[in-house]
């Protein structure tokens, strides 16, 4: 039996995500921006929360942890890096660790840069990756705690995932990302197709996530800082990927 996944809005532009194992009835929340919408989604499905898989310490990803843990006595899994304080943690995980959600297996990728503790969860059998604030659709997270080379490395880890893996991210930022990316690559046909799709989805009030890794690899400029077309888009032909990436990120910060 394959996993069931539900995605919904939390706070203003955060995504809440549940992954449910029909075989064991285990259900994990990927991050907990706030408790109420997560409880509502669980009750709508008749599911009980067994695990919270935290990606990083930011308040908009852990704000609901304490309340959910109290209500469900669920297990809280969080990044190994203890420099960032996350309360109520039961299990600390790092690169290569496997987290079980019932019979589902989540593999941990350390993806620092946005924060130093940031991790992503890959469910290989389900072909999904939960990349939170490292990789957004057509964008990436701001580099708050790490360096540009560190963040670029993290993006390369995610880019190594197969094209048919579905990407779930932490925020609905796709429309803004598309607008920025079109300024760098106005003639990228895959990006233009994604732009049209995003406009349609937003008009229908639907989320733009999940998306496929294969599509991101073609249209996301931040995943392609080593592509000559992207370097040319920021007038940095021949520059190192880490420098092109840094330039893209700085331009996006100011946009
Ligand atoms: Zn964050
Ligand atoms: Fe966030």
mmCIF file with all atom_site columns, N, CA, C and O in Angstrom, residues 228-255:
data_model
loop_
_atom_site.group_PDB
_atom_site.id
_atom_site.type_symbol
_atom_site.label_atom_id
_atom_site.label_alt_id
_atom_site.label_comp_id
_atom_site.label_asym_id
_atom_site.label_entity_id
_atom_site.label_seq_id
_atom_site.pdbx_PDB_ins_code
_atom_site.Cartn_x
_atom_site.Cartn_y
_atom_site.Cartn_z
_atom_site.occupancy
_atom_site.B_iso_or_equiv
_atom_site.pdbx_formal_charge
_atom_site.auth_seq_id
_atom_site.auth_comp_id
_atom_site.auth_asym_id
_atom_site.auth_atom_id
_atom_site.pdbx_PDB_model_num
ATOM 1   N N  . UNK A 1 228 ? 25.480 27.267 -18.138 1.00 0.00 ? 228 UNK A N  1
ATOM 2   C CA . UNK A 1 228 ? 25.953 28.485 -18.804 1.00 0.00 ? 228 UNK A CA 1
ATOM 3   C C  . UNK A 1 228 ? 24.825 29.480 -19.115 1.00 0.00 ? 228 UNK A C  1
ATOM 4   O O  . UNK A 1 228 ? 25.047 30.693 -19.085 1.00 0.00 ? 228 UNK A O  1
ATOM 5   N N  . UNK A 1 229 ? 23.631 28.966 -19.397 1.00 0.00 ? 229 UNK A N  1
ATOM 6   C CA . UNK A 1 229 ? 22.502 29.858 -19.718 1.00 0.00 ? 229 UNK A CA 1
ATOM 7   C C  . UNK A 1 229 ? 22.134 30.726 -18.510 1.00 0.00 ? 229 UNK A C  1
ATOM 8   O O  . UNK A 1 229 ? 21.787 31.906 -18.659 1.00 0.00 ? 229 UNK A O  1
ATOM 9   N N  . UNK A 1 230 ? 22.226 30.149 -17.313 1.00 0.00 ? 230 UNK A N  1
ATOM 10  C CA . UNK A 1 230 ? 21.899 30.908 -16.097 1.00 0.00 ? 230 UNK A CA 1
ATOM 11  C C  . UNK A 1 230 ? 23.021 31.900 -15.789 1.00 0.00 ? 230 UNK A C  1
ATOM 12  O O  . UNK A 1 230 ? 22.769 33.067 -15.455 1.00 0.00 ? 230 UNK A O  1
ATOM 13  N N  . UNK A 1 231 ? 24.270 31.449 -15.938 1.00 0.00 ? 231 UNK A N  1
ATOM 14  C CA . UNK A 1 231 ? 25.415 32.353 -15.728 1.00 0.00 ? 231 UNK A CA 1
ATOM 15  C C  . UNK A 1 231 ? 25.301 33.555 -16.666 1.00 0.00 ? 231 UNK A C  1
ATOM 16  O O  . UNK A 1 231 ? 25.513 34.706 -16.252 1.00 0.00 ? 231 UNK A O  1
ATOM 17  N N  . UNK A 1 232 ? 24.944 33.277 -17.918 1.00 0.00 ? 232 UNK A N  1
ATOM 18  C CA . UNK A 1 232 ? 24.788 34.368 -18.896 1.00 0.00 ? 232 UNK A CA 1
ATOM 19  C C  . UNK A 1 232 ? 23.663 35.313 -18.477 1.00 0.00 ? 232 UNK A C  1
ATOM 20  O O  . UNK A 1 232 ? 23.761 36.523 -18.657 1.00 0.00 ? 232 UNK A O  1
ATOM 21  N N  . UNK A 1 233 ? 22.623 34.750 -17.864 1.00 0.00 ? 233 UNK A N  1
ATOM 22  C CA . UNK A 1 233 ? 21.481 35.552 -17.419 1.00 0.00 ? 233 UNK A CA 1
ATOM 23  C C  . UNK A 1 233 ? 21.833 36.573 -16.356 1.00 0.00 ? 233 UNK A C  1
ATOM 24  O O  . UNK A 1 233 ? 21.128 37.572 -16.177 1.00 0.00 ? 233 UNK A O  1
ATOM 25  N N  . UNK A 1 234 ? 22.925 36.323 -15.603 1.00 0.00 ? 234 UNK A N  1
ATOM 26  C CA . UNK A 1 234 ? 23.386 37.303 -14.606 1.00 0.00 ? 234 UNK A CA 1
ATOM 27  C C  . UNK A 1 234 ? 24.731 37.912 -15.041 1.00 0.00 ? 234 UNK A C  1
ATOM 28  O O  . UNK A 1 234 ? 25.468 38.462 -14.226 1.00 0.00 ? 234 UNK A O  1
ATOM 29  N N  . UNK A 1 235 ? 25.027 37.808 -16.335 1.00 0.00 ? 235 UNK A N  1
ATOM 30  C CA . UNK A 1 235 ? 26.262 38.369 -16.916 1.00 0.00 ? 235 UNK A CA 1
ATOM 31  C C  . UNK A 1 235 ? 27.504 37.873 -16.198 1.00 0.00 ? 235 UNK A C  1
ATOM 32  O O  . UNK A 1 235 ? 28.397 38.642 -15.856 1.00 0.00 ? 235 UNK A O  1
ATOM 33  N N  . UNK A 1 236 ? 27.546 36.552 -15.924 1.00 0.00 ? 236 UNK A N  1
ATOM 34  C CA . UNK A 1 236 ? 28.701 35.968 -15.236 1.00 0.00 ? 236 UNK A CA 1
ATOM 35  C C  . UNK A 1 236 ? 29.210 34.734 -15.985 1.00 0.00 ? 236 UNK A C  1
ATOM 36  O O  . UNK A 1 236 ? 29.559 33.731 -15.365 1.00 0.00 ? 236 UNK A O  1
ATOM 37  N N  . UNK A 1 237 ? 29.264 34.832 -17.288 1.00 0.00 ? 237 UNK A N  1
ATOM 38  C CA . UNK A 1 237 ? 29.744 33.719 -18.119 1.00 0.00 ? 237 UNK A CA 1
ATOM 39  C C  . UNK A 1 237 ? 31.087 33.224 -17.619 1.00 0.00 ? 237 UNK A C  1
ATOM 40  O O  . UNK A 1 237 ? 32.007 34.017 -17.416 1.00 0.00 ? 237 UNK A O  1
ATOM 41  N N  . UNK A 1 238 ? 31.214 31.912 -17.423 1.00 0.00 ? 238 UNK A N  1
ATOM 42  C CA . UNK A 1 238 ? 32.493 31.325 -17.021 1.00 0.00 ? 238 UNK A CA 1
ATOM 43  C C  . UNK A 1 238 ? 32.765 31.380 -15.527 1.00 0.00 ? 238 UNK A C  1
ATOM 44  O O  . UNK A 1 238 ? 33.756 30.821 -15.061 1.00 0.00 ? 238 UNK A O  1
ATOM 45  N N  . UNK A 1 239 ? 31.892 32.042 -14.762 1.00 0.00 ? 239 UNK A N  1
ATOM 46  C CA . UNK A 1 239 ? 32.102 32.127 -13.307 1.00 0.00 ? 239 UNK A CA 1
ATOM 47  C C  . UNK A 1 239 ? 31.781 30.797 -12.636 1.00 0.00 ? 239 UNK A C  1
ATOM 48  O O  . UNK A 1 239 ? 31.098 29.952 -13.207 1.00 0.00 ? 239 UNK A O  1
ATOM 49  N N  . UNK A 1 240 ? 32.304 30.622 -11.415 1.00 0.00 ? 240 UNK A N  1
ATOM 50  C CA . UNK A 1 240 ? 32.025 29.386 -10.662 1.00 0.00 ? 240 UNK A CA 1
ATOM 51  C C  . UNK A 1 240 ? 30.544 29.328 -10.274 1.00 0.00 ? 240 UNK A C  1
ATOM 52  O O  . UNK A 1 240 ? 29.923 30.366 -10.001 1.00 0.00 ? 240 UNK A O  1
ATOM 53  N N  . UNK A 1 241 ? 30.037 28.099 -10.194 1.00 0.00 ? 241 UNK A N  1
ATOM 54  C CA . UNK A 1 241 ? 28.622 27.903 -9.854  1.00 0.00 ? 241 UNK A CA 1
ATOM 55  C C  . UNK A 1 241 ? 28.280 28.544 -8.512  1.00 0.00 ? 241 UNK A C  1
ATOM 56  O O  . UNK A 1 241 ? 27.220 29.149 -8.353  1.00 0.00 ? 241 UNK A O  1
ATOM 57  N N  . UNK A 1 242 ? 29.179 28.441 -7.545  1.00 0.00 ? 242 UNK A N  1
ATOM 58  C CA . UNK A 1 242 ? 28.887 28.997 -6.216  1.00 0.00 ? 242 UNK A CA 1
ATOM 59  C C  . UNK A 1 242 ? 28.744 30.516 -6.286  1.00 0.00 ? 242 UNK A C  1
ATOM 60  O O  . UNK A 1 242 ? 27.944 31.103 -5.566  1.00 0.00 ? 242 UNK A O  1
ATOM 61  N N  . UNK A 1 243 ? 29.547 31.151 -7.165  1.00 0.00 ? 243 UNK A N  1
ATOM 62  C CA . UNK A 1 243 ? 29.455 32.609 -7.316  1.00 0.00 ? 243 UNK A CA 1
ATOM 63  C C  . UNK A 1 243 ? 28.176 33.003 -8.047  1.00 0.00 ? 243 UNK A C  1
ATOM 64  O O  . UNK A 1 243 ? 27.528 33.987 -7.687  1.00 0.00 ? 243 UNK A O  1
ATOM 65  N N  . UNK A 1 244 ? 27.832 32.232 -9.070  1.00 0.00 ? 244 UNK A N  1
ATOM 66  C CA . UNK A 1 244 ? 26.585 32.501 -9.797  1.00 0.00 ? 244 UNK A CA 1
ATOM 67  C C  . UNK A 1 244 ? 25.405 32.316 -8.837  1.00 0.00 ? 244 UNK A C  1
ATOM 68  O O  . UNK A 1 244 ? 24.490 33.137 -8.783  1.00 0.00 ? 244 UNK A O  1
ATOM 69  N N  . UNK A 1 245 ? 25.473 31.245 -8.061  1.00 0.00 ? 245 UNK A N  1
ATOM 70  C CA . UNK A 1 245 ? 24.407 30.998 -7.095  1.00 0.00 ? 245 UNK A CA 1
ATOM 71  C C  . UNK A 1 245 ? 24.273 32.165 -6.113  1.00 0.00 ? 245 UNK A C  1
ATOM 72  O O  . UNK A 1 245 ? 23.176 32.652 -5.838  1.00 0.00 ? 245 UNK A O  1
ATOM 73  N N  . UNK A 1 246 ? 25.403 32.627 -5.579  1.00 0.00 ? 246 UNK A N  1
ATOM 74  C CA . UNK A 1 246 ? 25.387 33.753 -4.636  1.00 0.00 ? 246 UNK A CA 1
ATOM 75  C C  . UNK A 1 246 ? 24.785 35.003 -5.259  1.00 0.00 ? 246 UNK A C  1
ATOM 76  O O  . UNK A 1 246 ? 24.003 35.710 -4.614  1.00 0.00 ? 246 UNK A O  1
ATOM 77  N N  . UNK A 1 247 ? 25.135 35.261 -6.508  1.00 0.00 ? 247 UNK A N  1
ATOM 78  C CA . UNK A 1 247 ? 24.594 36.430 -7.212  1.00 0.00 ? 247 UNK A CA 1
ATOM 79  C C  . UNK A 1 247 ? 23.075 36.303 -7.386  1.00 0.00 ? 247 UNK A C  1
ATOM 80  O O  . UNK A 1 247 ? 22.334 37.255 -7.146  1.00 0.00 ? 247 UNK A O  1
ATOM 81  N N  . UNK A 1 248 ? 22.618 35.104 -7.762  1.00 0.00 ? 248 UNK A N  1
ATOM 82  C CA . UNK A 1 248 ? 21.175 34.868 -7.914  1.00 0.00 ? 248 UNK A CA 1
ATOM 83  C C  . UNK A 1 248 ? 20.450 35.114 -6.595  1.00 0.00 ? 248 UNK A C  1
ATOM 84  O O  . UNK A 1 248 ? 19.429 35.793 -6.534  1.00 0.00 ? 248 UNK A O  1
ATOM 85  N N  . UNK A 1 249 ? 21.013 34.571 -5.536  1.00 0.00 ? 249 UNK A N  1
ATOM 86  C CA . UNK A 1 249 ? 20.370 34.683 -4.218  1.00 0.00 ? 249 UNK A CA 1
ATOM 87  C C  . UNK A 1 249 ? 20.326 36.138 -3.754  1.00 0.00 ? 249 UNK A C  1
ATOM 88  O O  . UNK A 1 249 ? 19.319 36.606 -3.228  1.00 0.00 ? 249 UNK A O  1
ATOM 89  N N  . UNK A 1 250 ? 21.427 36.876 -3.999  1.00 0.00 ? 250 UNK A N  1
ATOM 90  C CA . UNK A 1 250 ? 21.432 38.275 -3.588  1.00 0.00 ? 250 UNK A CA 1
ATOM 91  C C  . UNK A 1 250 ? 20.440 39.104 -4.397  1.00 0.00 ? 250 UNK A C  1
ATOM 92  O O  . UNK A 1 250 ? 19.768 39.981 -3.848  1.00 0.00 ? 250 UNK A O  1
ATOM 93  N N  . UNK A 1 251 ? 20.359 38.810 -5.683  1.00 0.00 ? 251 UNK A N  1
ATOM 94  C CA . UNK A 1 251 ? 19.371 39.523 -6.498  1.00 0.00 ? 251 UNK A CA 1
ATOM 95  C C  . UNK A 1 251 ? 17.950 39.224 -6.039  1.00 0.00 ? 251 UNK A C  1
ATOM 96  O O  . UNK A 1 251 ? 17.101 40.107 -5.977  1.00 0.00 ? 251 UNK A O  1
ATOM 97  N N  . UNK A 1 252 ? 17.699 37.951 -5.706  1.00 0.00 ? 252 UNK A N  1
ATOM 98  C CA . UNK A 1 252 ? 16.344 37.580 -5.243  1.00 0.00 ? 252 UNK A CA 1
ATOM 99  C C  . UNK A 1 252 ? 16.035 38.272 -3.910  1.00 0.00 ? 252 UNK A C  1
ATOM 100 O O  . UNK A 1 252 ? 14.905 38.722 -3.699  1.00 0.00 ? 252 UNK A O  1
ATOM 101 N N  . UNK A 1 253 ? 17.022 38.359 -3.026  1.00 0.00 ? 253 UNK A N  1
ATOM 102 C CA . UNK A 1 253 ? 16.810 39.025 -1.739  1.00 0.00 ? 253 UNK A CA 1
ATOM 103 C C  . UNK A 1 253 ? 16.341 40.466 -1.936  1.00 0.00 ? 253 UNK A C  1
ATOM 104 O O  . UNK A 1 253 ? 15.546 40.976 -1.163  1.00 0.00 ? 253 UNK A O  1
ATOM 105 N N  . UNK A 1 254 ? 16.862 41.090 -2.984  1.00 0.00 ? 254 UNK A N  1
ATOM 106 C CA . UNK A 1 254 ? 16.549 42.514 -3.221  1.00 0.00 ? 254 UNK A CA 1
ATOM 107 C C  . UNK A 1 254 ? 15.306 42.696 -4.084  1.00 0.00 ? 254 UNK A C  1
ATOM 108 O O  . UNK A 1 254 ? 14.857 43.820 -4.269  1.00 0.00 ? 254 UNK A O  1
ATOM 109 N N  . UNK A 1 255 ? 14.803 41.607 -4.664  1.00 0.00 ? 255 UNK A N  1
ATOM 110 C CA . UNK A 1 255 ? 13.677 41.751 -5.606  1.00 0.00 ? 255 UNK A CA 1
ATOM 111 C C  . UNK A 1 255 ? 12.354 41.955 -4.895  1.00 0.00 ? 255 UNK A C  1
ATOM 112 O O  . UNK A 1 255 ? 12.225 41.728 -3.721  1.00 0.00 ? 255 UNK A O  1
#
